[in-house]
Amino acid sequence: MLLNGKSLIRGEALKKRVLSGMRPTGKLHLGNLHGALANWKKLQEQYECYFFVADWHALTSDYQNPAHIQEYVKEMLIDWLAAGLDPQKATIFIQSKVPEHTELHLLFSMITPLAWLERNPTYKEQKRQLIEKDLNTYGFLGYPVLQAADILIYKAHYVPVGIDQLPHIELTREIARRFNYLYKEVFPLPEPLLAKVPKLLGLDGRKMSKSYHNAIYLSDPPDEVRKKVSQMFTDKSRLRKTDPGHPDICNVFSFHKIYTNPDTMAQIEADCKAAKIGCVECKKILAENLIAGLGPHWEKRAYYQGHENELQEIVNEGIRKATQIAKATLEEAKRAVGI
Ligand code: TRP
Ligand code: SF4
């Protein structure tokens, strides 16, 4: 029985469990803020949430250059808190600090057929795309096995992820099914949660991504934001200011929808369609609104940068809570196998 994401068991309302992770491979950008983080922030109101920094997973692709992982872990945690993840509501921790993940990963690696990993579309796609990296490792092939351990060690019901991660959730379900069949019914089958998020693209109109060098970072100072906004692609068919524009297909306007008040937005929309406002001016308005809108985020970032101990305590508490559950599940799994 489902009640606002809660199931009623023996009369008590038990919240369903949500888990997700992010790899610390770079600074967070606006795409992350309005995508995953906004979604996580909502989910924490309704579910028992576990959010972790997947530092082992960062190593699978960056093992040749791990120098920045540590710094990205910290930046990521700061951005999570600045974005409104609340340690009173969600358990926030670092994957490598709960070593039970890796032990369950080893156990799962024993039962996962190689063919399942070799045919994984995300694996094939990444090997094709990231040609500058050596991905011919055992660890990279086993990436989804570690992810399955991340998810199943908390017996998560739901896993909020992007579409690119769906094959990994399917593999997680297959590994859980195989374990349950071989030994004992230990793991529930998790389900992916796909969020509806606003379509915000990078400066060049492609998906906002660190690897495309088209992102506005949450750590960018105001002048950098101004510069980047001024470089944004607009309605391609609008070559001159005298050409009427199409705000509905303009990425700049998608940002206005979030950062500009409704009256100004309606005015811009009308003026753009009537060729009464130029893109340069439109972008200037956006840049200032973006800077104002990000103000609270920047303040919170600065706060945690100046209060490292507080950050450390939050994460330590998260690690403590996560470890309790992880230990219990690992014991149960080992008992089921008889080891
Ligand atoms: N693979 C995920 C990504 O690249 C990160 C991740 C690792 C994850 N472990 C997870 C996501 C467990 C959800 C659940 O985005
Ligand atoms: Fe886009 Fe603004 Fe230019 Fe219209 S005026 S095309 S909304 S940038």
mmCIF file of C-alpha atoms and ligand atoms in Angstrom:
data_model
loop_
_atom_site.group_PDB
_atom_site.id
_atom_site.type_symbol
_atom_site.label_atom_id
_atom_site.label_comp_id
_atom_site.label_asym_id
_atom_site.label_seq_id
_atom_site.Cartn_x
_atom_site.Cartn_y
_atom_site.Cartn_z
ATOM 1 C CA MET A 1 0.000 0.000 0.000
ATOM 2 C CA LEU A 2 1.443 3.354 -0.994
ATOM 3 C CA LEU A 3 0.728 6.569 0.840
ATOM 4 C CA ASN A 4 2.811 9.551 -0.256
ATOM 5 C CA GLY A 5 5.757 7.280 -0.819
ATOM 6 C CA LYS A 6 5.220 5.584 2.509
ATOM 7 C CA SER A 7 4.178 2.011 2.903
ATOM 8 C CA LEU A 8 2.025 0.921 5.772
ATOM 9 C CA ILE A 9 3.472 -2.067 7.508
ATOM 10 C CA ARG A 10 1.852 -3.308 10.706
ATOM 11 C CA GLY A 11 0.184 0.043 11.093
ATOM 12 C CA GLU A 12 3.438 2.016 11.159
ATOM 13 C CA ALA A 13 4.276 4.383 8.366
ATOM 14 C CA LEU A 14 7.668 3.395 7.018
ATOM 15 C CA LYS A 15 9.249 5.668 4.487
ATOM 16 C CA LYS A 16 10.522 4.072 1.328
ATOM 17 C CA ARG A 17 14.244 4.309 0.833
ATOM 18 C CA VAL A 18 15.869 6.369 -1.913
ATOM 19 C CA LEU A 19 19.546 6.207 -2.776
ATOM 20 C CA SER A 20 21.715 7.962 -5.298
ATOM 21 C CA GLY A 21 25.332 8.871 -5.892
ATOM 22 C CA MET A 22 27.412 11.235 -7.969
ATOM 23 C CA ARG A 23 30.977 10.836 -9.142
ATOM 24 C CA PRO A 24 33.384 13.569 -8.026
ATOM 25 C CA THR A 25 34.966 14.093 -11.431
ATOM 26 C CA GLY A 26 34.719 17.880 -11.540
ATOM 27 C CA LYS A 27 33.027 20.983 -10.262
ATOM 28 C CA LEU A 28 29.219 21.052 -10.239
ATOM 29 C CA HIS A 29 27.369 23.236 -12.730
ATOM 30 C CA LEU A 30 23.898 24.681 -13.285
ATOM 31 C CA GLY A 31 22.813 21.511 -15.081
ATOM 32 C CA ASN A 32 23.535 19.512 -11.920
ATOM 33 C CA LEU A 33 21.803 22.097 -9.731
ATOM 34 C CA HIS A 34 18.538 22.136 -11.678
ATOM 35 C CA GLY A 35 18.727 18.454 -12.574
ATOM 36 C CA ALA A 36 19.819 15.915 -9.995
ATOM 37 C CA LEU A 37 20.182 18.223 -6.999
ATOM 38 C CA ALA A 38 16.772 19.890 -7.319
ATOM 39 C CA ASN A 39 15.264 16.431 -7.574
ATOM 40 C CA TRP A 40 17.150 15.086 -4.553
ATOM 41 C CA LYS A 41 16.095 18.125 -2.560
ATOM 42 C CA LYS A 42 12.464 17.318 -3.256
ATOM 43 C CA LEU A 43 12.873 13.620 -2.553
ATOM 44 C CA GLN A 44 14.354 14.220 0.897
ATOM 45 C CA GLU A 45 10.982 15.627 2.011
ATOM 46 C CA GLN A 46 9.203 12.400 1.281
ATOM 47 C CA TYR A 47 11.624 9.514 1.506
ATOM 48 C CA GLU A 48 14.387 8.153 3.670
ATOM 49 C CA CYS A 49 17.269 9.354 1.508
ATOM 50 C CA TYR A 50 20.894 8.306 1.151
ATOM 51 C CA PHE A 51 23.132 10.443 -1.026
ATOM 52 C CA PHE A 52 26.788 9.675 -1.417
ATOM 53 C CA VAL A 53 29.875 10.842 -3.266
ATOM 54 C CA ALA A 54 30.994 7.936 -5.447
ATOM 55 C CA ASP A 55 34.753 8.403 -5.142
ATOM 56 C CA TRP A 56 35.623 4.795 -6.017
ATOM 57 C CA HIS A 57 33.610 5.224 -9.190
ATOM 58 C CA ALA A 58 35.588 8.363 -10.064
ATOM 59 C CA LEU A 59 38.722 6.271 -9.863
ATOM 60 C CA THR A 60 37.466 3.761 -12.447
ATOM 61 C CA SER A 61 37.943 6.324 -15.215
ATOM 62 C CA ASP A 62 40.478 8.684 -13.612
ATOM 63 C CA TYR A 63 42.922 6.302 -12.005
ATOM 64 C CA GLN A 64 45.758 7.759 -14.074
ATOM 65 C CA ASN A 65 45.052 11.212 -12.743
ATOM 66 C CA PRO A 66 43.546 10.994 -9.252
ATOM 67 C CA ALA A 67 45.124 14.218 -7.969
ATOM 68 C CA HIS A 68 41.878 16.206 -7.887
ATOM 69 C CA ILE A 69 39.415 13.614 -6.626
ATOM 70 C CA GLN A 70 39.854 14.596 -2.987
ATOM 71 C CA GLU A 71 39.232 18.262 -3.756
ATOM 72 C CA TYR A 72 36.191 17.456 -5.902
ATOM 73 C CA VAL A 73 34.715 15.337 -3.090
ATOM 74 C CA LYS A 74 34.813 18.311 -0.765
ATOM 75 C CA GLU A 75 33.509 20.762 -3.361
ATOM 76 C CA MET A 76 30.704 18.372 -4.183
ATOM 77 C CA LEU A 77 29.619 18.059 -0.563
ATOM 78 C CA ILE A 78 29.684 21.834 -0.193
ATOM 79 C CA ASP A 79 27.542 22.295 -3.295
ATOM 80 C CA TRP A 80 25.080 19.657 -2.099
ATOM 81 C CA LEU A 81 24.573 21.450 1.195
ATOM 82 C CA ALA A 82 24.463 24.852 -0.508
ATOM 83 C CA ALA A 83 21.796 23.503 -2.881
ATOM 84 C CA GLY A 84 19.621 22.582 0.085
ATOM 85 C CA LEU A 85 20.317 18.955 0.867
ATOM 86 C CA ASP A 86 19.543 18.800 4.553
ATOM 87 C CA PRO A 87 21.557 16.472 6.798
ATOM 88 C CA GLN A 88 18.555 16.336 9.166
ATOM 89 C CA LYS A 89 16.532 14.770 6.389
ATOM 90 C CA ALA A 90 19.036 12.924 4.212
ATOM 91 C CA THR A 91 22.057 10.797 5.020
ATOM 92 C CA ILE A 92 25.045 12.289 3.207
ATOM 93 C CA PHE A 93 28.289 10.359 3.020
ATOM 94 C CA ILE A 94 31.342 9.274 1.025
ATOM 95 C CA GLN A 95 31.384 5.848 -0.628
ATOM 96 C CA SER A 96 34.973 4.892 0.230
ATOM 97 C CA LYS A 97 34.367 5.655 3.908
ATOM 98 C CA VAL A 98 31.847 2.830 4.111
ATOM 99 C CA PRO A 99 34.088 -0.077 3.108
ATOM 100 C CA GLU A 100 31.154 -2.529 3.206
ATOM 101 C CA HIS A 101 30.311 -1.350 -0.330
ATOM 102 C CA THR A 102 33.533 -2.868 -1.626
ATOM 103 C CA GLU A 103 33.059 -6.126 0.200
ATOM 104 C CA LEU A 104 29.590 -6.591 -1.232
ATOM 105 C CA HIS A 105 31.030 -5.603 -4.612
ATOM 106 C CA LEU A 106 33.486 -8.481 -4.341
ATOM 107 C CA LEU A 107 30.728 -10.878 -3.421
ATOM 108 C CA PHE A 108 28.605 -9.716 -6.373
ATOM 109 C CA SER A 109 31.585 -9.984 -8.717
ATOM 110 C CA MET A 110 31.600 -13.714 -8.020
ATOM 111 C CA ILE A 111 28.080 -14.196 -9.336
ATOM 112 C CA THR A 112 27.910 -11.664 -12.179
ATOM 113 C CA PRO A 113 28.330 -13.245 -15.614
ATOM 114 C CA LEU A 114 30.927 -11.459 -17.743
ATOM 115 C CA ALA A 115 28.491 -11.319 -20.659
ATOM 116 C CA TRP A 116 26.147 -9.052 -18.671
ATOM 117 C CA LEU A 117 28.951 -6.525 -18.241
ATOM 118 C CA GLU A 118 30.354 -6.776 -21.739
ATOM 119 C CA ARG A 119 27.007 -6.074 -23.375
ATOM 120 C CA ASN A 120 26.230 -3.094 -21.108
ATOM 121 C CA PRO A 121 25.405 -0.201 -23.483
ATOM 122 C CA THR A 122 26.837 2.476 -21.145
ATOM 123 C CA TYR A 123 30.124 0.583 -21.039
ATOM 124 C CA LYS A 124 30.330 0.273 -24.809
ATOM 125 C CA GLU A 125 29.321 3.892 -25.327
ATOM 126 C CA GLN A 126 31.879 5.247 -22.868
ATOM 127 C CA LYS A 127 34.687 3.188 -24.328
ATOM 128 C CA ARG A 128 33.800 4.630 -27.717
ATOM 129 C CA GLN A 129 33.542 8.225 -26.472
ATOM 130 C CA LEU A 130 36.327 8.602 -23.925
ATOM 131 C CA ILE A 131 39.120 7.605 -26.249
ATOM 132 C CA GLU A 132 41.647 9.768 -24.412
ATOM 133 C CA LYS A 133 41.295 7.538 -21.335
ATOM 134 C CA ASP A 134 42.383 3.971 -20.819
ATOM 135 C CA LEU A 135 39.209 2.147 -19.889
ATOM 136 C CA ASN A 136 40.520 -1.347 -20.528
ATOM 137 C CA THR A 137 40.516 -2.276 -16.892
ATOM 138 C CA TYR A 138 38.824 -4.811 -14.733
ATOM 139 C CA GLY A 139 37.539 -1.984 -12.523
ATOM 140 C CA PHE A 140 35.843 -0.154 -15.364
ATOM 141 C CA LEU A 141 34.135 -3.272 -16.661
ATOM 142 C CA GLY A 142 32.934 -3.928 -13.126
ATOM 143 C CA TYR A 143 31.632 -0.383 -12.626
ATOM 144 C CA PRO A 144 27.972 -1.517 -12.538
ATOM 145 C CA VAL A 145 28.768 -4.294 -10.085
ATOM 146 C CA LEU A 146 30.045 -1.713 -7.624
ATOM 147 C CA GLN A 147 26.982 0.393 -8.352
ATOM 148 C CA ALA A 148 24.757 -2.599 -7.621
ATOM 149 C CA ALA A 149 26.529 -2.986 -4.282
ATOM 150 C CA ASP A 150 26.006 0.744 -3.543
ATOM 151 C CA ILE A 151 22.284 0.378 -4.101
ATOM 152 C CA LEU A 152 21.571 -3.046 -2.673
ATOM 153 C CA ILE A 153 23.599 -2.639 0.503
ATOM 154 C CA TYR A 154 20.919 -0.135 1.613
ATOM 155 C CA LYS A 155 18.090 -2.210 0.142
ATOM 156 C CA ALA A 156 17.004 0.951 -1.656
ATOM 157 C CA HIS A 157 13.524 0.950 -3.208
ATOM 158 C CA TYR A 158 14.127 3.832 -5.581
ATOM 159 C CA VAL A 159 17.184 5.178 -7.375
ATOM 160 C CA PRO A 160 16.865 8.648 -8.914
ATOM 161 C CA VAL A 161 19.118 8.708 -11.981
ATOM 162 C CA GLY A 162 19.382 10.088 -15.488
ATOM 163 C CA ILE A 163 18.381 8.061 -18.531
ATOM 164 C CA ASP A 164 22.013 7.132 -19.218
ATOM 165 C CA GLN A 165 22.034 5.164 -15.959
ATOM 166 C CA LEU A 166 19.018 2.960 -16.686
ATOM 167 C CA PRO A 167 21.121 0.014 -17.909
ATOM 168 C CA HIS A 168 22.981 0.098 -14.579
ATOM 169 C CA ILE A 169 19.769 -0.083 -12.599
ATOM 170 C CA GLU A 170 18.615 -2.977 -14.768
ATOM 171 C CA LEU A 171 21.914 -4.768 -14.090
ATOM 172 C CA THR A 172 21.461 -4.100 -10.382
ATOM 173 C CA ARG A 173 18.080 -5.791 -10.544
ATOM 174 C CA GLU A 174 19.569 -8.747 -12.407
ATOM 175 C CA ILE A 175 22.343 -9.143 -9.852
ATOM 176 C CA ALA A 176 19.828 -8.940 -6.990
ATOM 177 C CA ARG A 177 17.611 -11.505 -8.685
ATOM 178 C CA ARG A 178 20.541 -13.850 -9.230
ATOM 179 C CA PHE A 179 21.724 -13.533 -5.645
ATOM 180 C CA ASN A 180 18.232 -14.144 -4.276
ATOM 181 C CA TYR A 181 17.847 -17.172 -6.527
ATOM 182 C CA LEU A 182 21.272 -18.684 -5.767
ATOM 183 C CA TYR A 183 21.255 -18.190 -2.001
ATOM 184 C CA LYS A 184 18.378 -16.538 -0.218
ATOM 185 C CA GLU A 185 15.861 -13.753 -0.714
ATOM 186 C CA VAL A 186 17.985 -10.918 0.691
ATOM 187 C CA PHE A 187 17.650 -8.052 -1.774
ATOM 188 C CA PRO A 188 14.533 -6.171 -2.909
ATOM 189 C CA LEU A 189 14.600 -5.134 -6.565
ATOM 190 C CA PRO A 190 15.145 -1.363 -6.809
ATOM 191 C CA GLU A 191 13.376 0.833 -9.326
ATOM 192 C CA PRO A 192 14.773 3.848 -11.157
ATOM 193 C CA LEU A 193 13.150 7.249 -10.613
ATOM 194 C CA LEU A 194 13.314 9.495 -13.649
ATOM 195 C CA ALA A 195 12.738 13.134 -12.782
ATOM 196 C CA LYS A 196 11.168 15.804 -14.901
ATOM 197 C CA VAL A 197 13.750 18.557 -15.053
ATOM 198 C CA PRO A 198 13.875 21.826 -16.990
ATOM 199 C CA LYS A 199 15.809 21.599 -20.224
ATOM 200 C CA LEU A 200 18.879 23.750 -19.607
ATOM 201 C CA LEU A 201 21.616 23.365 -22.165
ATOM 202 C CA GLY A 202 25.245 24.412 -22.155
ATOM 203 C CA LEU A 203 26.575 27.618 -23.688
ATOM 204 C CA ASP A 204 26.855 25.985 -27.121
ATOM 205 C CA GLY A 205 23.398 24.388 -27.088
ATOM 206 C CA ARG A 206 24.603 20.872 -26.318
ATOM 207 C CA LYS A 207 23.934 19.112 -23.022
ATOM 208 C CA MET A 208 25.711 21.019 -20.235
ATOM 209 C CA SER A 209 28.770 18.987 -19.399
ATOM 210 C CA LYS A 210 32.238 19.417 -18.047
ATOM 211 C CA SER A 211 33.708 17.506 -20.958
ATOM 212 C CA TYR A 212 32.111 19.831 -23.524
ATOM 213 C CA HIS A 213 33.570 22.938 -21.828
ATOM 214 C CA ASN A 214 30.173 24.599 -22.082
ATOM 215 C CA ALA A 215 29.107 24.758 -18.431
ATOM 216 C CA ILE A 216 28.388 27.537 -15.977
ATOM 217 C CA TYR A 217 29.806 26.301 -12.685
ATOM 218 C CA LEU A 218 28.297 26.932 -9.277
ATOM 219 C CA SER A 219 31.720 28.181 -8.253
ATOM 220 C CA ASP A 220 32.057 30.675 -11.121
ATOM 221 C CA PRO A 221 32.432 34.257 -9.851
ATOM 222 C CA PRO A 222 29.936 36.891 -11.119
ATOM 223 C CA ASP A 223 32.200 38.201 -13.879
ATOM 224 C CA GLU A 224 32.712 34.717 -15.223
ATOM 225 C CA VAL A 225 28.931 34.232 -15.235
ATOM 226 C CA ARG A 226 28.515 37.487 -17.195
ATOM 227 C CA LYS A 227 31.150 36.434 -19.701
ATOM 228 C CA LYS A 228 29.685 32.967 -20.185
ATOM 229 C CA VAL A 229 26.108 34.207 -20.541
ATOM 230 C CA SER A 230 27.276 36.650 -23.214
ATOM 231 C CA GLN A 231 28.648 33.665 -25.164
ATOM 232 C CA MET A 232 25.442 31.637 -25.062
ATOM 233 C CA PHE A 233 23.942 30.472 -28.339
ATOM 234 C CA THR A 234 20.476 31.916 -28.949
ATOM 235 C CA ASP A 235 17.781 31.363 -31.556
ATOM 236 C CA LYS A 236 19.927 30.386 -34.540
ATOM 237 C CA SER A 237 17.490 31.799 -37.084
ATOM 238 C CA ARG A 238 17.776 35.258 -35.529
ATOM 239 C CA LEU A 239 20.745 36.825 -37.296
ATOM 240 C CA ARG A 240 19.967 40.506 -36.755
ATOM 241 C CA LYS A 241 18.156 42.402 -34.067
ATOM 242 C CA THR A 242 15.495 43.269 -36.652
ATOM 243 C CA ASP A 243 14.640 39.580 -37.121
ATOM 244 C CA PRO A 244 11.826 38.386 -34.850
ATOM 245 C CA GLY A 245 13.089 35.755 -32.366
ATOM 246 C CA HIS A 246 11.629 32.514 -31.011
ATOM 247 C CA PRO A 247 12.013 32.449 -27.240
ATOM 248 C CA ASP A 248 10.434 28.991 -27.034
ATOM 249 C CA ILE A 249 13.471 27.463 -28.744
ATOM 250 C CA CYS A 250 16.089 29.775 -27.223
ATOM 251 C CA ASN A 251 18.297 28.395 -24.447
ATOM 252 C CA VAL A 252 18.744 31.894 -22.968
ATOM 253 C CA PHE A 253 15.000 32.065 -22.515
ATOM 254 C CA SER A 254 14.939 28.671 -20.763
ATOM 255 C CA PHE A 255 17.197 30.230 -18.140
ATOM 256 C CA HIS A 256 14.975 33.314 -17.901
ATOM 257 C CA LYS A 257 12.126 30.961 -17.001
ATOM 258 C CA ILE A 258 14.014 30.060 -13.834
ATOM 259 C CA TYR A 259 15.833 33.238 -12.926
ATOM 260 C CA THR A 260 13.670 36.117 -14.167
ATOM 261 C CA ASN A 261 10.438 37.357 -12.598
ATOM 262 C CA PRO A 262 7.264 36.554 -14.577
ATOM 263 C CA ASP A 263 6.526 40.147 -15.617
ATOM 264 C CA THR A 264 9.973 40.823 -17.032
ATOM 265 C CA MET A 265 9.935 37.408 -18.643
ATOM 266 C CA ALA A 266 6.633 38.106 -20.410
ATOM 267 C CA GLN A 267 8.008 41.441 -21.578
ATOM 268 C CA ILE A 268 11.159 39.823 -22.962
ATOM 269 C CA GLU A 269 9.118 37.163 -24.688
ATOM 270 C CA ALA A 270 6.910 39.724 -26.408
ATOM 271 C CA ASP A 271 9.815 42.022 -27.275
ATOM 272 C CA CYS A 272 11.878 39.188 -28.687
ATOM 273 C CA LYS A 273 9.023 38.023 -30.903
ATOM 274 C CA ALA A 274 8.485 41.625 -32.050
ATOM 275 C CA ALA A 275 12.207 42.196 -32.647
ATOM 276 C CA LYS A 276 12.206 44.954 -30.041
ATOM 277 C CA ILE A 277 14.947 43.573 -27.837
ATOM 278 C CA GLY A 278 18.363 42.406 -28.951
ATOM 279 C CA CYS A 279 20.057 39.266 -27.675
ATOM 280 C CA VAL A 280 22.906 41.237 -26.115
ATOM 281 C CA GLU A 281 20.513 43.149 -23.893
ATOM 282 C CA CYS A 282 18.454 40.049 -23.163
ATOM 283 C CA LYS A 283 21.573 38.238 -22.004
ATOM 284 C CA LYS A 284 22.640 41.145 -19.819
ATOM 285 C CA ILE A 285 19.319 40.950 -17.984
ATOM 286 C CA LEU A 286 19.730 37.198 -17.598
ATOM 287 C CA ALA A 287 23.294 37.471 -16.304
ATOM 288 C CA GLU A 288 22.263 39.887 -13.531
ATOM 289 C CA ASN A 289 19.269 37.762 -12.546
ATOM 290 C CA LEU A 290 21.391 34.634 -12.542
ATOM 291 C CA ILE A 291 23.956 36.312 -10.320
ATOM 292 C CA ALA A 292 21.223 37.471 -7.939
ATOM 293 C CA GLY A 293 19.564 34.041 -7.995
ATOM 294 C CA LEU A 294 22.804 32.240 -7.217
ATOM 295 C CA GLY A 295 23.596 34.634 -4.378
ATOM 296 C CA PRO A 296 22.193 32.432 -1.602
ATOM 297 C CA HIS A 297 24.006 29.397 -3.029
ATOM 298 C CA TRP A 298 27.293 31.309 -3.079
ATOM 299 C CA GLU A 299 26.753 32.497 0.496
ATOM 300 C CA LYS A 300 26.206 28.960 1.720
ATOM 301 C CA ARG A 301 29.239 27.753 -0.219
ATOM 302 C CA ALA A 302 31.341 30.424 1.449
ATOM 303 C CA TYR A 303 29.915 29.450 4.839
ATOM 304 C CA TYR A 304 30.943 25.809 4.552
ATOM 305 C CA GLN A 305 34.298 26.749 3.095
ATOM 306 C CA GLY A 306 34.890 28.715 6.273
ATOM 307 C CA HIS A 307 33.433 26.015 8.564
ATOM 308 C CA GLU A 308 35.215 22.875 7.520
ATOM 309 C CA ASN A 309 34.682 21.254 10.893
ATOM 310 C CA GLU A 310 30.941 21.531 10.535
ATOM 311 C CA LEU A 311 31.135 19.957 7.093
ATOM 312 C CA GLN A 312 33.289 17.169 8.506
ATOM 313 C CA GLU A 313 30.793 16.514 11.305
ATOM 314 C CA ILE A 314 27.872 16.300 8.901
ATOM 315 C CA VAL A 315 29.710 13.778 6.762
ATOM 316 C CA ASN A 316 30.933 11.784 9.763
ATOM 317 C CA GLU A 317 27.380 11.480 11.006
ATOM 318 C CA GLY A 318 26.266 10.376 7.520
ATOM 319 C CA ILE A 319 29.035 7.777 7.396
ATOM 320 C CA ARG A 320 27.998 6.514 10.831
ATOM 321 C CA LYS A 321 24.341 6.075 9.852
ATOM 322 C CA ALA A 322 25.166 4.525 6.484
ATOM 323 C CA THR A 323 27.660 2.118 8.052
ATOM 324 C CA GLN A 324 25.050 0.766 10.466
ATOM 325 C CA ILE A 325 22.779 -0.314 7.662
ATOM 326 C CA ALA A 326 25.567 -1.415 5.343
ATOM 327 C CA LYS A 327 27.074 -3.667 8.015
ATOM 328 C CA ALA A 328 23.756 -5.360 8.734
ATOM 329 C CA THR A 329 23.055 -6.058 5.054
ATOM 330 C CA LEU A 330 26.568 -7.314 4.411
ATOM 331 C CA GLU A 331 26.276 -9.727 7.357
ATOM 332 C CA GLU A 332 22.964 -10.962 6.053
ATOM 333 C CA ALA A 333 24.403 -11.502 2.568
ATOM 334 C CA LYS A 334 27.469 -13.343 3.874
ATOM 335 C CA ARG A 335 25.294 -15.521 6.049
ATOM 336 C CA ALA A 336 23.126 -16.358 3.049
ATOM 337 C CA VAL A 337 26.197 -17.471 1.116
ATOM 338 C CA GLY A 338 27.614 -19.238 4.144
ATOM 339 C CA ILE A 339 30.915 -17.391 4.345
HETATM 340 N N1 TRP B 1 27.021 5.785 -11.985
HETATM 341 C C1 TRP B 1 26.413 6.974 -11.441
HETATM 342 C C2 TRP B 1 26.684 8.139 -12.388
HETATM 343 O O1 TRP B 1 27.682 8.163 -13.071
HETATM 344 C C3 TRP B 1 26.953 7.294 -10.065
HETATM 345 C C4 TRP B 1 26.606 6.228 -9.085
HETATM 346 C C5 TRP B 1 27.469 5.375 -8.481
HETATM 347 C C6 TRP B 1 25.308 5.906 -8.636
HETATM 348 N N2 TRP B 1 26.803 4.533 -7.639
HETATM 349 C C7 TRP B 1 25.466 4.834 -7.707
HETATM 350 C C8 TRP B 1 24.033 6.418 -8.906
HETATM 351 C C9 TRP B 1 24.357 4.254 -7.083
HETATM 352 C C10 TRP B 1 22.935 5.829 -8.285
HETATM 353 C C11 TRP B 1 23.104 4.762 -7.371
HETATM 354 O O2 TRP B 1 25.878 9.052 -12.427
HETATM 355 FE FE1 SF4 B 2 16.832 34.426 -27.074
HETATM 356 FE FE2 SF4 B 2 16.624 36.670 -25.715
HETATM 357 FE FE3 SF4 B 2 17.713 36.676 -28.163
HETATM 358 FE FE4 SF4 B 2 15.110 36.258 -27.865
HETATM 359 S S1 SF4 B 2 16.225 38.131 -27.351
HETATM 360 S S2 SF4 B 2 16.476 35.082 -29.160
HETATM 361 S S3 SF4 B 2 15.041 35.126 -25.922
HETATM 362 S S4 SF4 B 2 18.516 35.698 -26.332
#
